[in-house]
Coordinates of C-alpha atoms in Angstrom, one line a residue:
M231 CA -13.4 -0.2 32.9
N232 CA -16.8 -0.9 34.7
H233 CA -17.0 2.7 34.4
L234 CA -16.6 2.7 31.4
W235 CA -19.1 0.3 29.9
Q236 CA -21.6 2.3 32.1
S237 CA -20.9 5.0 30.5
I238 CA -20.9 3.5 27.0
L239 CA -24.2 1.8 28.0
T240 CA -25.7 4.5 29.8
D241 CA -24.8 7.8 29.2
G242 CA -26.5 9.3 26.2
N243 CA -23.6 12.3 25.7
T244 CA -20.8 9.4 25.7
Q245 CA -23.3 7.5 23.0
W246 CA -23.3 10.5 20.8
V247 CA -19.5 11.3 21.0
L248 CA -18.8 7.5 20.5
L249 CA -20.9 7.3 17.4
S250 CA -19.6 10.9 15.7
T251 CA -16.1 10.0 16.0
L252 CA -17.2 6.5 14.3
L253 CA -19.1 8.7 11.5
L254 CA -15.8 10.8 11.2
G255 CA -13.5 7.7 10.9
I256 CA -15.6 6.4 8.5
A257 CA -15.9 9.4 6.3
S258 CA -12.4 10.1 6.8
G259 CA -11.1 6.9 6.0
V260 CA -13.5 6.9 2.6
L261 CA -12.2 10.0 1.4
G262 CA -8.6 9.5 2.5
S263 CA -8.8 6.5 -0.1
F264 CA -9.2 8.8 -3.0
A265 CA -6.8 11.5 -1.6
L266 CA -4.1 9.1 -1.5
L267 CA -4.4 7.6 -4.6
R268 CA -5.1 11.6 -6.4
K269 CA -1.8 12.1 -4.4
Q270 CA -3.5 15.0 -2.5
S271 CA -2.4 13.8 1.0
L272 CA -0.7 16.8 2.2
I273 CA -3.7 19.1 0.9
G274 CA -5.5 17.7 4.0
D275 CA -2.9 18.5 6.2
A276 CA -2.8 21.9 4.6
V277 CA -6.5 22.5 4.8
A278 CA -6.5 21.5 8.5
H279 CA -3.9 23.9 9.8
A280 CA -5.7 26.4 7.7
A281 CA -8.8 26.0 9.3
L282 CA -7.3 27.4 12.4
P283 CA -7.8 30.9 11.8
G284 CA -11.1 30.7 10.3
I285 CA -12.1 29.5 14.0
C286 CA -10.5 32.5 15.5
F287 CA -11.9 34.9 13.0
A288 CA -15.5 32.8 13.5
F289 CA -15.0 33.4 17.7
M290 CA -14.0 36.9 17.3
F291 CA -17.1 37.8 15.2
M292 CA -19.4 36.1 17.1
G293 CA -17.6 36.6 20.7
E294 CA -18.6 32.9 21.9
K295 CA -18.3 29.4 20.7
N296 CA -20.9 28.7 18.5
F297 CA -19.5 25.3 17.2
F298 CA -21.8 25.8 14.0
V299 CA -20.4 29.3 13.3
L300 CA -17.1 28.1 13.8
L301 CA -17.2 25.6 11.3
I302 CA -17.9 27.7 9.0
G303 CA -15.2 29.9 9.7
A304 CA -13.0 26.5 9.4
A305 CA -14.7 25.5 6.1
A306 CA -13.8 29.1 4.9
T307 CA -10.5 29.2 5.6
G308 CA -10.1 25.5 4.8
L309 CA -11.5 26.0 1.2
L310 CA -9.5 28.8 0.5
A311 CA -6.4 27.2 1.7
A312 CA -7.2 24.4 -1.0
Y313 CA -7.8 26.6 -3.9
T314 CA -4.7 28.8 -3.4
I315 CA -2.8 25.9 -2.9
Q316 CA -4.3 24.8 -6.6
L317 CA -4.3 28.3 -8.0
I318 CA -0.4 28.5 -6.9
T319 CA -0.1 25.0 -9.1
N320 CA -1.9 25.9 -11.9
T321 CA -0.4 29.1 -12.8
T322 CA 3.1 29.2 -11.7
R323 CA 6.0 27.1 -11.8
I324 CA 5.9 26.2 -8.2
K325 CA 5.4 22.5 -7.6
E326 CA 2.5 21.1 -5.6
D327 CA 4.3 20.3 -2.3
T328 CA 5.9 23.5 -2.0
A329 CA 2.4 25.4 -2.6
I330 CA 1.0 23.0 0.0
C331 CA 4.1 23.9 2.8
L332 CA 3.7 27.7 1.8
V333 CA 0.0 27.7 2.6
L334 CA 0.1 25.7 5.3
S335 CA 2.7 27.7 7.3
V336 CA 1.0 31.2 6.5
F337 CA -2.2 29.8 7.5
F338 CA -1.4 27.9 10.7
G339 CA 0.9 31.4 11.4
L340 CA -1.8 33.5 11.2
G341 CA -4.0 31.1 13.6
I342 CA -1.6 30.9 15.8
V343 CA -1.4 35.3 16.1
L344 CA -5.5 35.3 16.0
L345 CA -5.1 32.8 18.7
T346 CA -3.2 34.8 20.8
K347 CA -5.3 37.8 20.5
V348 CA -8.3 35.8 21.2
A349 CA -6.7 34.8 24.8
Q350 CA -6.8 38.5 25.4
M351 CA -10.1 38.9 24.9
P352 CA -12.3 39.5 27.9
T353 CA -14.2 36.0 26.9
G354 CA -10.7 34.3 25.4
N355 CA -9.8 32.4 28.5
Q356 CA -13.3 30.5 28.2
S357 CA -13.3 30.3 24.4
G358 CA -12.2 26.6 24.9
L359 CA -10.3 27.2 21.3
D360 CA -6.9 25.5 22.5
D361 CA -8.9 21.8 22.3
F362 CA -8.9 22.3 18.4
I363 CA -5.6 22.3 18.4
F364 CA -5.1 18.4 19.8
G365 CA -8.7 18.0 19.6
Q366 CA -11.2 17.2 22.6
A367 CA -14.1 15.1 21.7
A368 CA -15.6 15.7 25.4
S369 CA -15.8 18.9 25.2
L370 CA -18.3 18.8 22.3
V371 CA -22.4 19.2 23.5
G372 CA -25.2 17.1 21.8
R373 CA -26.1 19.8 19.2
D374 CA -22.6 19.9 18.4
V375 CA -22.1 15.7 17.9
Q376 CA -25.2 15.7 16.0
L377 CA -24.0 18.3 13.6
M378 CA -21.1 16.6 13.4
G379 CA -22.3 12.9 13.0
L380 CA -24.9 14.2 10.3
T381 CA -22.6 15.9 8.2
A382 CA -20.0 12.5 8.6
A383 CA -22.9 10.4 7.4
A384 CA -23.9 13.1 4.5
L385 CA -19.9 12.9 3.1
I386 CA -20.4 8.7 3.5
I387 CA -23.8 9.0 1.5
I388 CA -22.5 11.7 -1.5
T389 CA -19.1 9.5 -1.5
S390 CA -21.0 6.1 -2.2
L391 CA -23.4 7.5 -4.8
L392 CA -20.5 9.2 -6.5
F393 CA -18.0 6.4 -6.9
K394 CA -18.2 5.6 -10.2
E395 CA -17.1 9.1 -10.8
F396 CA -14.4 9.5 -8.4
K397 CA -12.8 6.5 -9.6
V398 CA -13.0 7.2 -13.1
S399 CA -11.7 10.9 -12.8
T400 CA -9.0 9.7 -10.5
F401 CA -7.4 6.8 -12.5
D402 CA -8.0 8.4 -15.8
P403 CA -9.3 11.7 -16.4
Q404 CA -8.8 12.0 -20.1
F405 CA -11.0 9.0 -20.7
A406 CA -13.7 10.6 -17.9
R407 CA -13.8 13.3 -20.1
G408 CA -14.0 11.5 -23.1
I409 CA -17.1 9.7 -21.9
G410 CA -18.6 13.1 -20.8
L411 CA -17.7 13.6 -17.1
P412 CA -17.4 17.1 -15.5
V413 CA -14.0 16.3 -14.3
G414 CA -13.5 20.1 -13.2
F415 CA -16.6 20.0 -11.2
L416 CA -15.5 16.3 -9.9
N417 CA -12.1 17.6 -8.5
F418 CA -13.6 20.4 -7.0
L419 CA -16.7 18.5 -5.1
F420 CA -13.7 16.5 -3.9
V421 CA -12.0 18.9 -2.6
S422 CA -14.8 20.4 -0.7
L423 CA -15.9 17.0 0.8
L424 CA -11.9 16.6 1.9
V425 CA -12.2 20.0 3.3
I426 CA -15.7 19.2 5.1
T427 CA -14.2 16.2 6.4
V428 CA -11.5 17.8 7.9
V429 CA -13.2 20.8 9.4
I430 CA -15.7 18.7 11.2
G431 CA -12.9 16.1 12.5
I432 CA -10.6 19.3 13.8
Q433 CA -12.6 19.4 17.4
A434 CA -12.2 15.7 18.1
V435 CA -8.8 14.8 16.4
G436 CA -7.2 18.5 16.1
V437 CA -5.9 20.8 13.2
I438 CA -2.4 18.9 13.6
L439 CA -3.3 15.6 13.8
M440 CA -6.5 15.4 11.4
A441 CA -3.9 14.6 8.3
A442 CA -3.1 11.4 10.1
M443 CA -6.8 10.5 10.5
L444 CA -7.0 10.7 6.6
I445 CA -4.2 9.2 5.3
T446 CA -3.0 6.5 7.8
P447 CA -6.8 4.4 7.4
A448 CA -5.9 4.7 3.7
I449 CA -2.7 3.6 3.4
S450 CA -3.2 0.9 5.8
A451 CA -6.0 -0.5 3.7
R452 CA -3.7 -0.4 0.5
Y453 CA -1.7 -3.0 2.3
W454 CA -4.7 -5.4 2.3
T455 CA -6.2 -5.1 -1.4
D456 CA -5.5 -4.2 -4.7
S457 CA -9.2 -3.3 -5.5
L458 CA -10.5 0.3 -4.9
R459 CA -14.2 -0.6 -3.7
T460 CA -12.3 -2.7 -1.1
M461 CA -9.5 -0.2 -0.1
V462 CA -12.6 2.1 0.5
F463 CA -14.5 -0.6 2.4
I464 CA -11.3 -1.7 4.5
S465 CA -10.4 2.1 4.8
G466 CA -13.5 3.1 6.1
I467 CA -13.8 -0.1 8.7
V468 CA -9.7 1.1 10.2
G469 CA -10.8 4.6 10.3
G470 CA -14.2 3.9 12.7
L471 CA -12.4 1.6 14.8
S472 CA -9.7 4.0 15.0
G473 CA -12.0 7.0 16.0
A474 CA -14.3 4.9 18.4
V475 CA -11.2 3.1 20.3
G476 CA -9.1 6.1 20.5
T477 CA -12.3 8.2 22.1
L478 CA -12.8 5.8 24.7
I479 CA -9.3 5.5 25.7
S480 CA -9.3 9.0 26.1
T481 CA -12.5 9.0 28.4
L482 CA -10.5 6.9 30.8
G483 CA -8.4 9.7 32.3
K484 CA -9.5 13.6 32.8
G485 CA -8.5 16.2 30.7
L486 CA -7.2 13.7 28.0
S487 CA -6.8 14.7 24.3
T488 CA -9.0 12.5 21.5
G489 CA -6.9 13.2 18.5
P490 CA -3.6 11.8 20.1
F491 CA -5.1 8.5 21.1
I492 CA -7.3 8.2 17.5
V493 CA -4.2 8.7 15.7
L494 CA -2.2 6.4 17.8
T495 CA -4.8 3.6 17.4
A496 CA -4.9 4.0 13.4
T497 CA -1.1 3.7 13.9
V498 CA -1.2 0.7 15.9
I499 CA -3.4 -1.2 12.8
F500 CA -1.0 0.6 10.2
I501 CA 1.8 -1.1 12.0
V502 CA 0.0 -4.5 12.0
S503 CA -0.9 -4.3 8.3
M504 CA 2.8 -3.3 7.2
L505 CA 3.5 -6.6 9.1
F506 CA 0.9 -9.0 8.6
S507 CA -0.6 -8.2 5.2
P508 CA -0.4 -11.5 3.2
K509 CA 0.8 -9.6 -0.2
R510 CA 2.8 -6.6 1.0
G511 CA 3.1 -7.0 4.4
L512 CA 7.0 -6.9 5.4
I513 CA 6.9 -10.5 6.8
S514 CA 5.2 -11.9 3.7
V515 CA 7.3 -10.0 1.9
T516 CA 10.8 -11.1 3.2
L517 CA 9.5 -15.2 3.6
K518 CA 8.9 -14.7 0.1
R519 CA 12.5 -13.2 -0.8
L520 CA 13.9 -15.7 1.2
K521 CA 12.3 -18.2 -0.6
N522 CA 13.4 -16.9 -4.1
D523 CA 16.8 -17.0 -2.9
D524 CA 16.6 -20.5 -2.0
R525 CA 15.1 -21.4 -5.4
L526 CA 17.6 -19.6 -7.2
A527 CA 20.7 -21.3 -5.3
M528 CA 19.3 -24.6 -6.1
R529 CA 19.3 -24.2 -9.5
F530 CA 22.7 -22.6 -9.1
I531 CA 23.9 -25.8 -7.1
L532 CA 21.8 -28.3 -10.1
K533 CA 23.0 -26.2 -12.6
K534 CA 26.7 -26.2 -11.9
M535 CA 27.1 -29.7 -11.6
Y536 CA 25.0 -30.6 -14.7
E537 CA 27.4 -28.0 -16.7
S538 CA 31.0 -29.4 -14.8
G539 CA 30.3 -32.7 -16.8
K540 CA 30.9 -34.7 -13.8
E541 CA 28.8 -36.6 -11.6
T542 CA 30.6 -36.0 -8.7
I543 CA 32.2 -33.1 -7.1
R544 CA 33.8 -32.2 -3.4
L545 CA 31.3 -30.4 -1.6
D546 CA 33.8 -28.0 -0.5
H547 CA 34.9 -27.0 -4.1
L548 CA 31.0 -26.8 -4.7
F549 CA 30.4 -24.0 -1.8
Q550 CA 33.4 -21.9 -2.9
Q551 CA 32.0 -21.9 -6.1
S552 CA 28.6 -21.0 -5.5
N553 CA 29.4 -17.1 -3.7
I554 CA 26.3 -18.6 -1.2
S555 CA 26.5 -18.1 2.7
K556 CA 27.2 -21.3 4.0
L557 CA 23.6 -21.4 6.4
K558 CA 21.9 -20.7 3.2
F559 CA 24.0 -23.6 1.0
N560 CA 23.7 -26.1 3.7
R561 CA 20.1 -25.8 4.5
V562 CA 19.9 -26.1 0.0
L563 CA 21.7 -28.9 -0.3
K564 CA 20.0 -30.4 2.3
H565 CA 16.3 -29.8 0.4
L566 CA 18.1 -31.1 -2.8
M567 CA 19.3 -34.6 -1.2
K568 CA 15.6 -35.0 0.9
K569 CA 13.9 -34.4 -3.2
G570 CA 16.3 -37.1 -4.3
Y571 CA 18.5 -34.8 -6.6
L572 CA 21.6 -35.2 -4.9
H573 CA 23.6 -37.8 -2.5
Q574 CA 26.2 -36.7 -0.4
E575 CA 29.2 -39.3 0.8
D576 CA 32.1 -38.5 2.6
G577 CA 32.5 -34.6 1.7
I578 CA 31.7 -35.8 -2.1
L579 CA 28.2 -34.6 -3.8
T580 CA 26.7 -37.1 -6.4
I581 CA 24.3 -36.1 -8.8
T582 CA 21.3 -37.9 -9.3
K583 CA 19.5 -39.0 -12.8
S584 CA 16.4 -37.3 -11.8
G585 CA 19.1 -34.2 -10.6
L586 CA 20.2 -34.1 -13.9
M587 CA 16.9 -34.3 -15.7
K588 CA 16.2 -31.5 -13.7
A589 CA 19.1 -29.5 -13.8
E590 CA 18.6 -30.0 -17.9
Q591 CA 15.2 -28.6 -17.4
F592 CA 16.4 -25.6 -15.6
S593 CA 19.2 -25.2 -18.3
F594 CA 16.5 -25.3 -21.4
V595 CA 14.3 -23.0 -19.7
D596 CA 16.9 -20.4 -18.7
E597 CA 18.2 -20.7 -22.2
I598 CA 15.0 -19.8 -23.6
M599 CA 14.4 -17.2 -21.6
E600 CA 17.4 -15.3 -22.2
L601 CA 16.9 -15.7 -25.9
K602 CA 13.8 -14.0 -25.5
E603 CA 15.3 -11.2 -23.6
M604 CA 17.9 -11.2 -26.6
Y605 CA 15.5 -11.4 -29.6
P606 CA 12.1 -9.6 -27.9
S607 CA 10.8 -8.9 -31.8
E608 CA 11.4 -12.8 -33.1
L609 CA 10.4 -14.4 -29.8
G610 CA 7.3 -11.9 -28.4
S611 CA 4.9 -14.1 -29.1
L612 CA 6.2 -16.7 -26.9
D613 CA 4.4 -16.8 -23.7
I614 CA 6.7 -18.0 -20.7
H615 CA 5.5 -16.1 -18.0
W616 CA 4.0 -19.2 -16.5
I617 CA 7.1 -20.5 -16.4
E618 CA 8.6 -17.7 -14.2
K619 CA 6.2 -18.2 -11.8
E620 CA 7.7 -20.4 -9.0
E621 CA 4.9 -22.7 -9.0
K622 CA 4.9 -23.6 -12.6
E623 CA 8.7 -23.7 -12.6
T624 CA 8.6 -27.7 -13.0
L625 CA 7.2 -28.5 -16.1
S626 CA 5.5 -31.2 -16.8
K627 CA 5.9 -33.5 -19.7
E628 CA 3.3 -32.2 -22.0
Q629 CA 4.1 -28.5 -21.3
L630 CA 7.7 -29.4 -22.1
T631 CA 6.8 -31.3 -25.4
K632 CA 4.4 -28.0 -26.1
L633 CA 7.3 -25.9 -25.5
Q634 CA 9.7 -28.1 -27.6
K635 CA 7.5 -27.9 -30.4
K636 CA 6.9 -23.9 -30.6
M637 CA 10.6 -23.5 -29.9
S638 CA 11.3 -25.4 -33.3
D639 CA 8.8 -23.6 -35.2
I640 CA 10.4 -20.4 -34.2
Y641 CA 13.8 -22.1 -34.7
I642 CA 12.7 -23.0 -38.5
Q643 CA 11.6 -19.4 -38.7
Y644 CA 14.5 -17.5 -37.6
P645 CA 18.0 -20.2 -38.0
F646 CA 20.2 -17.8 -36.4
L647 CA 18.1 -18.9 -33.0
N648 CA 19.9 -21.9 -32.1
V649 CA 19.0 -23.8 -29.0
K650 CA 21.0 -27.0 -28.6
M651 CA 21.3 -28.8 -25.5
S652 CA 22.3 -32.2 -26.0
S653 CA 21.9 -35.3 -24.0
R654 CA 25.5 -35.1 -22.7
R655 CA 24.6 -35.5 -18.9
G656 CA 22.1 -38.5 -20.0
G657 CA 19.0 -36.2 -19.3
Q658 CA 16.6 -36.3 -22.4
G659 CA 18.6 -34.2 -24.9
Y660 CA 16.7 -31.1 -26.3
E661 CA 18.1 -30.3 -29.3
L662 CA 15.5 -27.7 -31.4

């Protein structure tokens, strides 16, 4: 570990590699967010695989490993692959996913053939082109790293400057055309930026795993927010963090590929996001679902006792009618008794006065909701969404009075809508 810190603080090459993978991760995260929302995630994968034959062609043409020329070759075949996918999709009945698979397999197969050919060349064994398969940031020299870092920085700046244009053309292309935006050119520019991002990243991450750098940070960020601007920001942070941490881990051992560690770091962040994000995380969703199930069970028990017309009921009889698991039934029952709605003694449940009022309120609200679903044209103006929210399910006296008045007006206008809830159980008695 001390060696790692010393290398970061004193080794100029390590610092440049770290900076370049950091910038590459940010650029991948930013552009990956738009690619994800445009449903073009797999295009990045196809472009990454299609870059391999371009790299091989460039090496065969130059006879040496010139990083800049290799990037030009990779960009040429990458762009050719991206536009070939769009051409096939726009001019034939072949769907986009099929076109992507077709182009990806053809270009990657050609790349493997050319890679074998390069290995048979006199200088082939020294080419180091195998590093492009899984990525090897440590094999980058200073000038390569500077080119990669500066290109990544330029991509981030261009995307930031055109953020609004990309946003509008992504979510509503028709509106974008209506306000005069060149949607076709913006799509062309975005695909070109995406290809450049892939191309500059294949030496560090590899052609096989580069697609993960585009998508994993974006899908991780999607778990945390609904705002595009925040999503792009979080995605950039996740991408940059993955690039830097993955690169540092790969420097701990000799000959370790950088790409897999960058992708694994991004995957760890994705798993954390998927589990612990407050709105869409699995844990949060599961807790909300359990809470909602308990709420429905509580309503069912109170309404069942209210509708039975009896103040007492046997506990085992109510359980048999409930179709609820024993564990949940007992938990909900305990909660209702704690609230003072029910009382239990010797296996007999007794509903209290406050429980009757609560059950009557539940029944009133449920009937209104059912009526609105049955007669959407007559009751379309009745806003009851706030009732459906759990935290506002318990109506205050003022809210209830307002709702009663509103329903009375609707009933006068449409007499066939008859909501009658008499005070048969000692409740307030809603009769509209």
